[in-house]
Amino acid sequence: LCAPSPEPTEEINRCFCGRGNLDTFMVDCDRCHSWHHGSCVGITKDTVPDIWLCDDCTLQTTVVEQAKVFARGSRDSDSLTSTDHNHVLRQLLLSYLSWTAQASHSQIAERAREFLIASWVKQLESSEENLGSFDLGLVRNFAISQWALPTPQPNQQRPRAHLTDDGNQRIMTSLVASSELCVSFNRLLGVILRLMGDK
């Protein structure tokens, strides 16, 4: 996830839709120089940002930035664990939900972001041991500080570390897959099957 992006020998289409190079508007990632269809990443010819990063590069740079803020001791992103990466994924998802709640005045998005913060803080407080490099006290305080939804500003732009809808779906899938229920699923299924066999 955090390996530096090598300089490409050629610019290629890495759009997640898999449609290939069509005769359509495309944008180039300013970090890895992969091309994506504007329609897939929500960018039109009139809304091209000065700097644009694809989902993979956004994730990689966000992990590095978060490591500089929250890591204890070594600030090297190579020493981060999957637990640390999950904190970064939660923060990206929280930024997306906050922006959505502000832009659309959606009560559903607002409740979803509050649930994300509450469950994140509960998980941080119930952790008996720190399996990662991040200072959990700092992460907890940062998560709590985001409870109040900031007042939207006129013409407010999306967060700088913004992912496409596909990227946000990948984050949610990753977070669900690392949840306690999914991690324990095989063990729980074994217990249920043994109990059913006892009848």
mmCIF file of C-alpha atoms in Angstrom, residues 16-180:
data_model
loop_
_atom_site.group_PDB
_atom_site.id
_atom_site.type_symbol
_atom_site.label_atom_id
_atom_site.label_comp_id
_atom_site.label_asym_id
_atom_site.label_seq_id
_atom_site.Cartn_x
_atom_site.Cartn_y
_atom_site.Cartn_z
ATOM 1 C CA PHE A 16 -10.979 1.034 -12.453
ATOM 2 C CA CYS A 17 -13.814 0.653 -14.998
ATOM 3 C CA GLY A 18 -11.656 -1.476 -17.290
ATOM 4 C CA ARG A 19 -12.994 0.148 -20.481
ATOM 5 C CA GLY A 20 -9.548 0.915 -21.919
ATOM 6 C CA ASN A 21 -8.515 3.984 -23.859
ATOM 7 C CA LEU A 22 -11.641 5.376 -25.410
ATOM 8 C CA ASP A 23 -11.911 8.532 -27.402
ATOM 9 C CA THR A 24 -13.072 10.399 -24.304
ATOM 10 C CA PHE A 25 -11.804 12.955 -21.806
ATOM 11 C CA MET A 26 -9.200 11.472 -19.470
ATOM 12 C CA VAL A 27 -7.150 12.806 -16.538
ATOM 13 C CA ASP A 28 -3.582 11.972 -15.602
ATOM 14 C CA CYS A 29 -2.531 11.253 -12.011
ATOM 15 C CA ASP A 30 0.153 13.791 -11.110
ATOM 16 C CA ARG A 31 2.045 11.214 -9.042
ATOM 17 C CA CYS A 32 2.017 7.879 -10.920
ATOM 18 C CA HIS A 33 0.951 9.238 -14.329
ATOM 19 C CA SER A 34 -1.772 6.671 -14.883
ATOM 20 C CA TRP A 35 -4.784 7.779 -16.897
ATOM 21 C CA HIS A 36 -8.427 7.628 -15.772
ATOM 22 C CA HIS A 37 -11.674 8.481 -17.550
ATOM 23 C CA GLY A 38 -12.976 11.836 -16.344
ATOM 24 C CA SER A 39 -16.502 10.423 -16.143
ATOM 25 C CA CYS A 40 -15.290 7.624 -13.818
ATOM 26 C CA VAL A 41 -13.522 9.945 -11.372
ATOM 27 C CA GLY A 42 -16.109 12.745 -11.467
ATOM 28 C CA ILE A 43 -14.008 15.330 -13.307
ATOM 29 C CA THR A 44 -15.096 17.264 -16.386
ATOM 30 C CA LYS A 45 -13.006 19.420 -18.711
ATOM 31 C CA ASP A 46 -14.295 22.460 -16.793
ATOM 32 C CA THR A 47 -13.469 21.106 -13.314
ATOM 33 C CA VAL A 48 -9.932 19.765 -13.697
ATOM 34 C CA PRO A 49 -8.002 20.538 -10.477
ATOM 35 C CA ASP A 50 -4.448 21.906 -10.605
ATOM 36 C CA ILE A 51 -3.198 18.723 -8.936
ATOM 37 C CA TRP A 52 -5.066 15.420 -9.118
ATOM 38 C CA LEU A 53 -4.101 12.069 -7.584
ATOM 39 C CA CYS A 54 -5.708 8.707 -8.330
ATOM 40 C CA ASP A 55 -7.211 6.678 -5.472
ATOM 41 C CA ASP A 56 -4.094 4.536 -4.980
ATOM 42 C CA CYS A 57 -1.782 7.556 -4.795
ATOM 43 C CA THR A 58 -4.231 9.409 -2.532
ATOM 44 C CA LEU A 59 -4.214 6.438 -0.152
ATOM 45 C CA GLN A 60 -0.418 6.180 -0.230
ATOM 46 C CA THR A 61 0.194 9.892 0.389
ATOM 47 C CA THR A 62 -2.480 10.031 3.110
ATOM 48 C CA VAL A 63 -0.896 7.092 4.948
ATOM 49 C CA VAL A 64 2.477 8.866 4.857
ATOM 50 C CA GLU A 65 0.928 12.162 6.064
ATOM 51 C CA GLN A 66 -0.969 10.447 8.892
ATOM 52 C CA ALA A 67 2.184 8.562 9.939
ATOM 53 C CA LYS A 68 3.968 11.900 10.383
ATOM 54 C CA VAL A 69 1.210 13.055 12.743
ATOM 55 C CA PHE A 70 0.234 9.937 14.707
ATOM 56 C CA ALA A 71 3.168 7.508 14.667
ATOM 57 C CA ARG A 72 5.118 6.938 17.859
ATOM 58 C CA GLY A 73 8.875 6.847 17.379
ATOM 59 C CA SER A 74 9.624 6.060 13.744
ATOM 60 C CA ARG A 75 7.747 8.204 11.251
ATOM 61 C CA ASP A 76 8.536 5.754 8.457
ATOM 62 C CA SER A 77 5.371 4.605 6.697
ATOM 63 C CA ASP A 78 6.999 1.223 5.967
ATOM 64 C CA SER A 79 6.783 0.354 9.690
ATOM 65 C CA LEU A 80 3.011 0.853 9.852
ATOM 66 C CA THR A 81 0.721 -2.090 10.534
ATOM 67 C CA SER A 82 -2.668 -2.982 9.069
ATOM 68 C CA THR A 83 -4.195 -1.486 12.234
ATOM 69 C CA ASP A 84 -2.517 1.839 11.433
ATOM 70 C CA HIS A 85 -3.778 1.644 7.845
ATOM 71 C CA ASN A 86 -7.323 1.052 9.133
ATOM 72 C CA HIS A 87 -7.123 4.291 11.134
ATOM 73 C CA VAL A 88 -6.153 6.133 7.951
ATOM 74 C CA LEU A 89 -8.993 4.469 6.033
ATOM 75 C CA ARG A 90 -11.469 5.505 8.740
ATOM 76 C CA GLN A 91 -10.223 9.094 8.516
ATOM 77 C CA LEU A 92 -10.638 9.148 4.725
ATOM 78 C CA LEU A 93 -14.153 7.742 5.071
ATOM 79 C CA LEU A 94 -14.943 10.290 7.792
ATOM 80 C CA SER A 95 -13.743 13.138 5.546
ATOM 81 C CA TYR A 96 -15.981 11.867 2.761
ATOM 82 C CA LEU A 97 -19.035 11.538 5.052
ATOM 83 C CA SER A 98 -18.407 15.000 6.533
ATOM 84 C CA TRP A 99 -18.186 16.569 3.081
ATOM 85 C CA THR A 100 -21.343 14.714 1.963
ATOM 86 C CA ALA A 101 -23.257 15.793 5.085
ATOM 87 C CA GLN A 102 -22.226 19.420 4.553
ATOM 88 C CA ALA A 103 -22.846 19.519 0.809
ATOM 89 C CA SER A 104 -26.212 17.746 0.813
ATOM 90 C CA HIS A 105 -27.490 18.530 4.326
ATOM 91 C CA SER A 106 -28.226 14.807 4.535
ATOM 92 C CA GLN A 107 -29.301 13.557 7.955
ATOM 93 C CA ILE A 108 -28.315 10.036 6.876
ATOM 94 C CA ALA A 109 -24.738 11.125 6.094
ATOM 95 C CA GLU A 110 -24.590 13.061 9.363
ATOM 96 C CA ARG A 111 -25.753 10.041 11.404
ATOM 97 C CA ALA A 112 -23.354 7.775 9.473
ATOM 98 C CA ARG A 113 -20.392 10.019 10.321
ATOM 99 C CA GLU A 114 -21.444 10.168 13.988
ATOM 100 C CA PHE A 115 -21.713 6.372 14.060
ATOM 101 C CA LEU A 116 -18.276 6.054 12.450
ATOM 102 C CA ILE A 117 -16.720 8.386 15.046
ATOM 103 C CA ALA A 118 -18.494 6.703 17.991
ATOM 104 C CA SER A 119 -17.563 3.164 16.905
ATOM 105 C CA TRP A 120 -13.979 4.264 16.135
ATOM 106 C CA VAL A 121 -13.556 5.875 19.567
ATOM 107 C CA LYS A 122 -15.166 2.860 21.290
ATOM 108 C CA GLN A 123 -12.753 0.529 19.491
ATOM 109 C CA LEU A 124 -9.796 2.748 20.450
ATOM 110 C CA GLU A 125 -10.871 2.836 24.111
ATOM 111 C CA SER A 126 -11.428 -0.920 24.297
ATOM 112 C CA SER A 127 -8.040 -1.798 22.772
ATOM 113 C CA GLU A 128 -6.086 -3.618 25.454
ATOM 114 C CA GLU A 129 -2.850 -3.380 23.548
ATOM 115 C CA ASN A 130 -1.607 -1.154 20.782
ATOM 116 C CA LEU A 131 -0.815 -3.389 17.812
ATOM 117 C CA GLY A 132 0.298 -0.517 15.634
ATOM 118 C CA SER A 133 2.723 2.368 15.450
ATOM 119 C CA PHE A 134 0.132 5.096 15.978
ATOM 120 C CA ASP A 135 -0.341 6.816 19.331
ATOM 121 C CA LEU A 136 -3.931 5.736 20.045
ATOM 122 C CA GLY A 137 -4.488 8.640 22.447
ATOM 123 C CA LEU A 138 -3.729 11.114 19.660
ATOM 124 C CA VAL A 139 -5.916 9.209 17.196
ATOM 125 C CA ARG A 140 -8.773 9.086 19.739
ATOM 126 C CA ASN A 141 -8.559 12.817 20.508
ATOM 127 C CA PHE A 142 -8.439 13.643 16.791
ATOM 128 C CA ALA A 143 -11.512 11.492 16.087
ATOM 129 C CA ILE A 144 -13.467 13.097 18.951
ATOM 130 C CA SER A 145 -12.471 16.596 17.804
ATOM 131 C CA GLN A 146 -14.346 15.951 14.542
ATOM 132 C CA TRP A 147 -17.705 15.223 16.217
ATOM 133 C CA ALA A 148 -19.180 18.652 15.514
ATOM 134 C CA LEU A 149 -19.787 19.076 11.811
ATOM 135 C CA PRO A 150 -18.062 22.287 10.677
ATOM 136 C CA THR A 151 -20.260 24.984 9.182
ATOM 137 C CA PRO A 152 -20.141 24.689 5.398
ATOM 138 C CA GLN A 153 -18.526 27.546 3.541
ATOM 139 C CA PRO A 154 -19.975 28.905 0.277
ATOM 140 C CA ASN A 155 -18.532 27.090 -2.763
ATOM 141 C CA GLN A 156 -16.705 24.657 -0.485
ATOM 142 C CA GLN A 157 -14.441 22.231 -2.359
ATOM 143 C CA ARG A 158 -14.123 18.514 -1.665
ATOM 144 C CA PRO A 159 -11.409 17.484 0.799
ATOM 145 C CA ARG A 160 -7.921 17.429 -0.698
ATOM 146 C CA ALA A 161 -7.553 13.740 0.151
ATOM 147 C CA HIS A 162 -10.670 12.740 -1.771
ATOM 148 C CA LEU A 163 -11.411 9.354 -3.261
ATOM 149 C CA THR A 164 -13.806 8.363 -6.003
ATOM 150 C CA ASP A 165 -16.980 6.435 -5.156
ATOM 151 C CA ASP A 166 -15.090 3.273 -6.141
ATOM 152 C CA GLY A 167 -12.277 4.196 -3.733
ATOM 153 C CA ASN A 168 -14.731 4.820 -0.896
ATOM 154 C CA GLN A 169 -16.375 1.445 -1.569
ATOM 155 C CA ARG A 170 -12.949 -0.215 -1.402
ATOM 156 C CA ILE A 171 -12.328 1.496 1.963
ATOM 157 C CA MET A 172 -15.637 0.262 3.362
ATOM 158 C CA THR A 173 -14.962 -3.276 2.106
ATOM 159 C CA SER A 174 -11.515 -3.250 3.692
ATOM 160 C CA LEU A 175 -12.837 -1.955 7.027
ATOM 161 C CA VAL A 176 -15.646 -4.526 7.106
ATOM 162 C CA ALA A 177 -13.219 -7.327 6.224
ATOM 163 C CA SER A 178 -10.985 -6.350 9.148
ATOM 164 C CA SER A 179 -13.882 -6.033 11.625
ATOM 165 C CA GLU A 180 -14.068 -8.356 14.612
#
